[in-house]
C-alpha atoms as a printed R data frame, in Angstrom:
    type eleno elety resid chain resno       x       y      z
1   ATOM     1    CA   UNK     A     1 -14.651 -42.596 43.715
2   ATOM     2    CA   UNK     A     2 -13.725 -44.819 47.301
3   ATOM     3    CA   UNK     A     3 -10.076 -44.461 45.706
4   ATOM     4    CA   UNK     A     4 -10.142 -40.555 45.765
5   ATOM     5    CA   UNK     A     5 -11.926 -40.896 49.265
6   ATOM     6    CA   UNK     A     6  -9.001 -43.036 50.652
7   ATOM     7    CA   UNK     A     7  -6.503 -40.597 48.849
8   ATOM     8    CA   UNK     A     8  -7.867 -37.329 50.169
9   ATOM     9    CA   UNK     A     9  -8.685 -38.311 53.786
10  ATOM    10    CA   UNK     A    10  -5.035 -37.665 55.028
11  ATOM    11    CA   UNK     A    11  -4.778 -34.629 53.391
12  ATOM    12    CA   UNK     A    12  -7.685 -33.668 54.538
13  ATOM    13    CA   UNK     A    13  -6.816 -34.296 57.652
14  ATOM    14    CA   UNK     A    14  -4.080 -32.605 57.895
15  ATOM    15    CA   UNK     A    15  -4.789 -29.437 56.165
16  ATOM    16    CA   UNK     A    16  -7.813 -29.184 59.119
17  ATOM    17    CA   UNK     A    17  -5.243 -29.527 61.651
18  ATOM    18    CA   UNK     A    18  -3.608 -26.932 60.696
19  ATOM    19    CA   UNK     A    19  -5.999 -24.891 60.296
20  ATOM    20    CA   UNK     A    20  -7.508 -25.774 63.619
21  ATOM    21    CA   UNK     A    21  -3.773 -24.709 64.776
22  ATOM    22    CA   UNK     A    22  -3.961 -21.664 62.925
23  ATOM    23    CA   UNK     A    23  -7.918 -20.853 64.038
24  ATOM    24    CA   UNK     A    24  -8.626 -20.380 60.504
25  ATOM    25    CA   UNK     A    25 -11.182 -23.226 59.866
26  ATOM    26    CA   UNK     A    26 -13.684 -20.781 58.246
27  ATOM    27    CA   UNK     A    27 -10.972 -18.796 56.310
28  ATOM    28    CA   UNK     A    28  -9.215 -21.917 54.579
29  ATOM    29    CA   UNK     A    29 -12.642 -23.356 53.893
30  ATOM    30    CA   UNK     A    30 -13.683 -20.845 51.043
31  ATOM    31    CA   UNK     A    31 -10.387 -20.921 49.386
32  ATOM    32    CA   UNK     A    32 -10.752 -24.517 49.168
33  ATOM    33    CA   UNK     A    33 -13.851 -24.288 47.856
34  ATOM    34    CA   UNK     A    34 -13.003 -22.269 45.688
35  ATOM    35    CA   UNK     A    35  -9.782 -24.504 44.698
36  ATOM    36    CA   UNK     A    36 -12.250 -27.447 44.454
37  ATOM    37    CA   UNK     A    37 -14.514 -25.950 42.030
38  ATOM    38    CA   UNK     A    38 -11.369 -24.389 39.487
39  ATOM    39    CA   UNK     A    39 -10.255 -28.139 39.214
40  ATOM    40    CA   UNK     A    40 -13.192 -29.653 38.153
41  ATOM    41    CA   UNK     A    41 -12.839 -27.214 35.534
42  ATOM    42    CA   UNK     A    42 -12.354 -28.758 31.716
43  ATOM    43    CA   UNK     A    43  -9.084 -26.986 31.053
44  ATOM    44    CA   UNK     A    44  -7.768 -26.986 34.553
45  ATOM    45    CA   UNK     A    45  -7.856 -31.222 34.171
46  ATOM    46    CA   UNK     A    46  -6.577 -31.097 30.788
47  ATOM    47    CA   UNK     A    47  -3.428 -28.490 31.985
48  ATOM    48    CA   UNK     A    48  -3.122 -31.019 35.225
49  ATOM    49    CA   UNK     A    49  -3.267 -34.300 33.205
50  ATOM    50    CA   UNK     A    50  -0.412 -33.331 30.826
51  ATOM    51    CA   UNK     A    51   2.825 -35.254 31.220
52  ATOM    52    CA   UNK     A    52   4.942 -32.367 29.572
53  ATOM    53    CA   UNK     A    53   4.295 -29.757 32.113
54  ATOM    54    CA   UNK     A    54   5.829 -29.469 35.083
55  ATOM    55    CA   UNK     A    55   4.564 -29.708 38.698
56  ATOM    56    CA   UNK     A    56   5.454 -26.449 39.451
57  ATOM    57    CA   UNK     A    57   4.360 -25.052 36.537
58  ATOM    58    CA   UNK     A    58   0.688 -26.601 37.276
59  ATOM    59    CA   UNK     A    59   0.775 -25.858 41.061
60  ATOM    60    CA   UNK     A    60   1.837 -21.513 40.062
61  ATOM    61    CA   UNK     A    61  -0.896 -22.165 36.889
62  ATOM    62    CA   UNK     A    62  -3.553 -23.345 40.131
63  ATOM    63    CA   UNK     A    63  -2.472 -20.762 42.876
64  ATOM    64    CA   UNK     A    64  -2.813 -18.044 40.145
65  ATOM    65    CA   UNK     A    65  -6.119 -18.592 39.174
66  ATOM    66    CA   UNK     A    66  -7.589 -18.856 42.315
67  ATOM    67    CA   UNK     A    67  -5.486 -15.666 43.721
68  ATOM    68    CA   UNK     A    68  -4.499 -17.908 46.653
69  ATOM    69    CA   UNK     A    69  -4.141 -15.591 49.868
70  ATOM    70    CA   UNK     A    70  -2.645 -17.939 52.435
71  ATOM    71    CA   UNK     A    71   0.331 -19.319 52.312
72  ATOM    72    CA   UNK     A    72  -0.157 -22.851 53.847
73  ATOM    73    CA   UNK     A    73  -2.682 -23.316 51.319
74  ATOM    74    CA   UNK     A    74  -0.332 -22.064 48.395
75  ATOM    75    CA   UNK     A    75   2.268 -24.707 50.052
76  ATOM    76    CA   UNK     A    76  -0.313 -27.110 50.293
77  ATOM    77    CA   UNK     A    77  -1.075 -26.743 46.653
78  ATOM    78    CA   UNK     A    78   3.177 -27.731 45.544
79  ATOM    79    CA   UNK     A    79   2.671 -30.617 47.288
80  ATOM    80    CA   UNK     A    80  -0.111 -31.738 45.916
81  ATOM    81    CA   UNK     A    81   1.082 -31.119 42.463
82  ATOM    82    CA   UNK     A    82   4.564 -32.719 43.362
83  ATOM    83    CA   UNK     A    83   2.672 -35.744 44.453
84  ATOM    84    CA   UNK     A    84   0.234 -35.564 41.530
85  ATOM    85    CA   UNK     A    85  -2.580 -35.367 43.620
86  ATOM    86    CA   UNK     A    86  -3.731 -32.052 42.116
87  ATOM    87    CA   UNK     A    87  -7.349 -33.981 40.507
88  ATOM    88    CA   UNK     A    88  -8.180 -35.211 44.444
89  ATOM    89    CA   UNK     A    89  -9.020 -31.743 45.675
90  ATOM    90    CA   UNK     A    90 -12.662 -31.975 45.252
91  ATOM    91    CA   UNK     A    91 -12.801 -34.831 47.855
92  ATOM    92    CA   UNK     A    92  -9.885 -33.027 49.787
93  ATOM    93    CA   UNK     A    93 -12.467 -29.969 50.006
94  ATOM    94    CA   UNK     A    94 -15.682 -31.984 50.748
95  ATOM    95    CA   UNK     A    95 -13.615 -34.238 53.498
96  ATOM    96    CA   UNK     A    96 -12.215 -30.844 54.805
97  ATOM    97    CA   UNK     A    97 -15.675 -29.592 54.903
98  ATOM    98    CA   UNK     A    98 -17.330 -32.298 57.304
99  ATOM    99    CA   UNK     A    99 -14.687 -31.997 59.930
100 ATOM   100    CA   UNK     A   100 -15.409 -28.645 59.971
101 ATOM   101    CA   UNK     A   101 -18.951 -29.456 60.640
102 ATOM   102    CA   UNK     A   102 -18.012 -31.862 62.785
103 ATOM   103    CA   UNK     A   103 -15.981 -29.637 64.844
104 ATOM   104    CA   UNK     A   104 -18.688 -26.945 64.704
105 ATOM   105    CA   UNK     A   105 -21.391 -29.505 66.287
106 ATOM   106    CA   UNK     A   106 -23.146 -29.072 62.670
107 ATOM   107    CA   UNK     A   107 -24.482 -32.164 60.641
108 ATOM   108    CA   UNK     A   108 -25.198 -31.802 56.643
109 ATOM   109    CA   UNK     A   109 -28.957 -32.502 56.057
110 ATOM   110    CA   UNK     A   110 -30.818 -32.542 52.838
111 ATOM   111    CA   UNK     A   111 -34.578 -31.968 52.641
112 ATOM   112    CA   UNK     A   112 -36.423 -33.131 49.592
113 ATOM   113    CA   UNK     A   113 -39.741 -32.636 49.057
114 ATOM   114    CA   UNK     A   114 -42.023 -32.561 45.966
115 ATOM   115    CA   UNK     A   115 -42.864 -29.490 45.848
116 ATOM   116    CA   UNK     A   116 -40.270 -26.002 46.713
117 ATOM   117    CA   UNK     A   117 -40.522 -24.983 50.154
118 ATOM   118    CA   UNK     A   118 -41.379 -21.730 51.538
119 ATOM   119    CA   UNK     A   119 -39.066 -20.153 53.716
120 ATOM   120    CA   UNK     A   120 -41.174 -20.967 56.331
121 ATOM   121    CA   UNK     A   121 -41.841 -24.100 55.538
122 ATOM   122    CA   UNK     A   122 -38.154 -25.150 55.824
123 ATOM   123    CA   UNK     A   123 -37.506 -23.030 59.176
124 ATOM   124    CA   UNK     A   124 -40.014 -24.929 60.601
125 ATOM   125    CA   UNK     A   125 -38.669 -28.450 59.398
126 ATOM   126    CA   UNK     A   126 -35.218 -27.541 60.354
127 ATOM   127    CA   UNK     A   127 -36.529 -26.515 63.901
128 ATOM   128    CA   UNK     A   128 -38.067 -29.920 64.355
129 ATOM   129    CA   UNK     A   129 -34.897 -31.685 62.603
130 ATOM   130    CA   UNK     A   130 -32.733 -29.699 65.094
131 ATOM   131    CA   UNK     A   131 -34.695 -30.931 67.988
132 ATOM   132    CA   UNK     A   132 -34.902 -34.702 66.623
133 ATOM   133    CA   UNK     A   133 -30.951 -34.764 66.333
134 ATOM   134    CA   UNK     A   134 -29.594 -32.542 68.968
135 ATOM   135    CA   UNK     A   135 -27.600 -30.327 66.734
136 ATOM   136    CA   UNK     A   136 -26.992 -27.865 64.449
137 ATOM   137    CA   UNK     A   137 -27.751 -28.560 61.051
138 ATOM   138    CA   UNK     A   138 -26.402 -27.353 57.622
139 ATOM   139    CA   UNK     A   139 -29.695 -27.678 55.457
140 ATOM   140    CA   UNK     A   140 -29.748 -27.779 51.906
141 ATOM   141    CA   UNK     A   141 -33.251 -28.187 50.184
142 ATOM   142    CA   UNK     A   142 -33.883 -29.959 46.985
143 ATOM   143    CA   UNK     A   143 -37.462 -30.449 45.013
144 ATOM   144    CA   UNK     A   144 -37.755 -33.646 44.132
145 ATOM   145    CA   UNK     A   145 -41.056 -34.305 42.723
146 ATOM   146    CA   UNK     A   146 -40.828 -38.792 42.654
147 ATOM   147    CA   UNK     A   147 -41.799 -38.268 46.024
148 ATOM   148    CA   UNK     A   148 -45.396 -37.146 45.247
149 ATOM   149    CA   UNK     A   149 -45.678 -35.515 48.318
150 ATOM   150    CA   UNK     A   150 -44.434 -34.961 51.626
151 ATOM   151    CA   UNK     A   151 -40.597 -34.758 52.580
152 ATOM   152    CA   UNK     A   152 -37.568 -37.048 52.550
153 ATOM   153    CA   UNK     A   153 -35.021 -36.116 54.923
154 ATOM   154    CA   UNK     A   154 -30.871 -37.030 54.758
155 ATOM   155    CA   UNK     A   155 -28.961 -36.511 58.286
156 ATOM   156    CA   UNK     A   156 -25.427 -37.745 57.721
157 ATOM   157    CA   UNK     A   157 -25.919 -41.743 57.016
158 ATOM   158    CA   UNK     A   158 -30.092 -41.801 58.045
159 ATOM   159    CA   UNK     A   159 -32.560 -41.317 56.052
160 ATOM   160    CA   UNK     A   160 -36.075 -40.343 57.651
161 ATOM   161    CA   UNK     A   161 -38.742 -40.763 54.764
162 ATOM   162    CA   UNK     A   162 -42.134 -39.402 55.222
163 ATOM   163    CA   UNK     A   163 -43.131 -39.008 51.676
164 ATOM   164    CA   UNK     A   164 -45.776 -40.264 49.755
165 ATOM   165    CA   UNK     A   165 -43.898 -42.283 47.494
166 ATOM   166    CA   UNK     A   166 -42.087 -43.810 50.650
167 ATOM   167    CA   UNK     A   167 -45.006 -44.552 51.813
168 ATOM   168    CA   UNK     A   168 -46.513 -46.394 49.085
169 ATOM   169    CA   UNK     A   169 -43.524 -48.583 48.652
170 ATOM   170    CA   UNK     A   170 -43.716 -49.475 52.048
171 ATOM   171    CA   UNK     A   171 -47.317 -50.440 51.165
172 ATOM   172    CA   UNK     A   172 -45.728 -52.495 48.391
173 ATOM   173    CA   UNK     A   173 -43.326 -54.339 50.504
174 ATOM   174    CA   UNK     A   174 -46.093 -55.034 53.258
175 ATOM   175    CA   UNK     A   175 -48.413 -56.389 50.202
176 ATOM   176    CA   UNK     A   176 -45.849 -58.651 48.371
177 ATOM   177    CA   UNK     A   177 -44.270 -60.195 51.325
């Protein structure tokens, strides 16, 4: 979806400003979220994608079933629908999202290992990941049991792999070559 990337990134963009203006980051995040999630809805697309209703119709149809609170954002929403841009707002809401971390000093990181983590566990990586790349982190775990054991960890655009499996197809690549 580069297309919906290259679509969303000015709105994005622009919604954060404002909320940065505003000092509502936090606050405009959750309704988005929760915007992003009723549009990947079935019905929601099919309502959006038809021709024979109208843009306001489909932006009042949007703001009413998410109960929209603020009123940039129910603004925000009427011009989206008026420049049929209503389907974007997933990448609208994840765009939004990193320059939020961005601003907060907060990078996304995934951990996967094979097996689920204790709570411990993945304090204790998250300490060490915190260290490694100076910042906060936003840590999302995720078995993944391919690796066979050990942990693969996504920071952003790096990947640090210290699994098992990454291991052995280094191995590979050392034997082959």
């Amino acid at each position: 979806m580069a297309e919906f990337a290259t679509i969303a990134r000015p709105y994005a963009k622009a919604l954060f400003s404002l909320a940065q203006e505003k000092n509502q980051i936090e606050s405009w995040l959750g309704e988005l979220k929760e915007l992003a999630a009723v549009v990947q809805d079935e019905k929601v697309i099919a309502l959006i994608e038809q021709p024979e209703t109208g843009t306001s119709e489909k932006a009042e149809t949007l703001k009413g079933l998410v109960g929209i609170k603020i009123v940039e954002l129910a603004n925000f929403i009427t011009v989206l629908a008026e420049q049929k841009r209503l389907l974007v707002l997933p990448e609208i809401y994840a765009q939004y999202q990193d320059l939020t971390l961005i601003h907060n000093n907060t990078k996304s990181a995934v951990i996967y290992s094979a097996y689920e983590l204790s709570s411990q566990q993945l304090a204790d990586v998250t300490d060490i990941l915190t260290k490694r790349f100076n910042s906060k982190l936003d840590v999302v775990a995720k078995v993944a049991p391919e690796l066979i054991g050990g942990i693969k960890v996504e920071v952003g655009d790096q990947v640090l792999d210290l699994s098992v499996q990454g291991k052995l197809n280094a191995l590979y690549a050392t034997m082959t070559n």
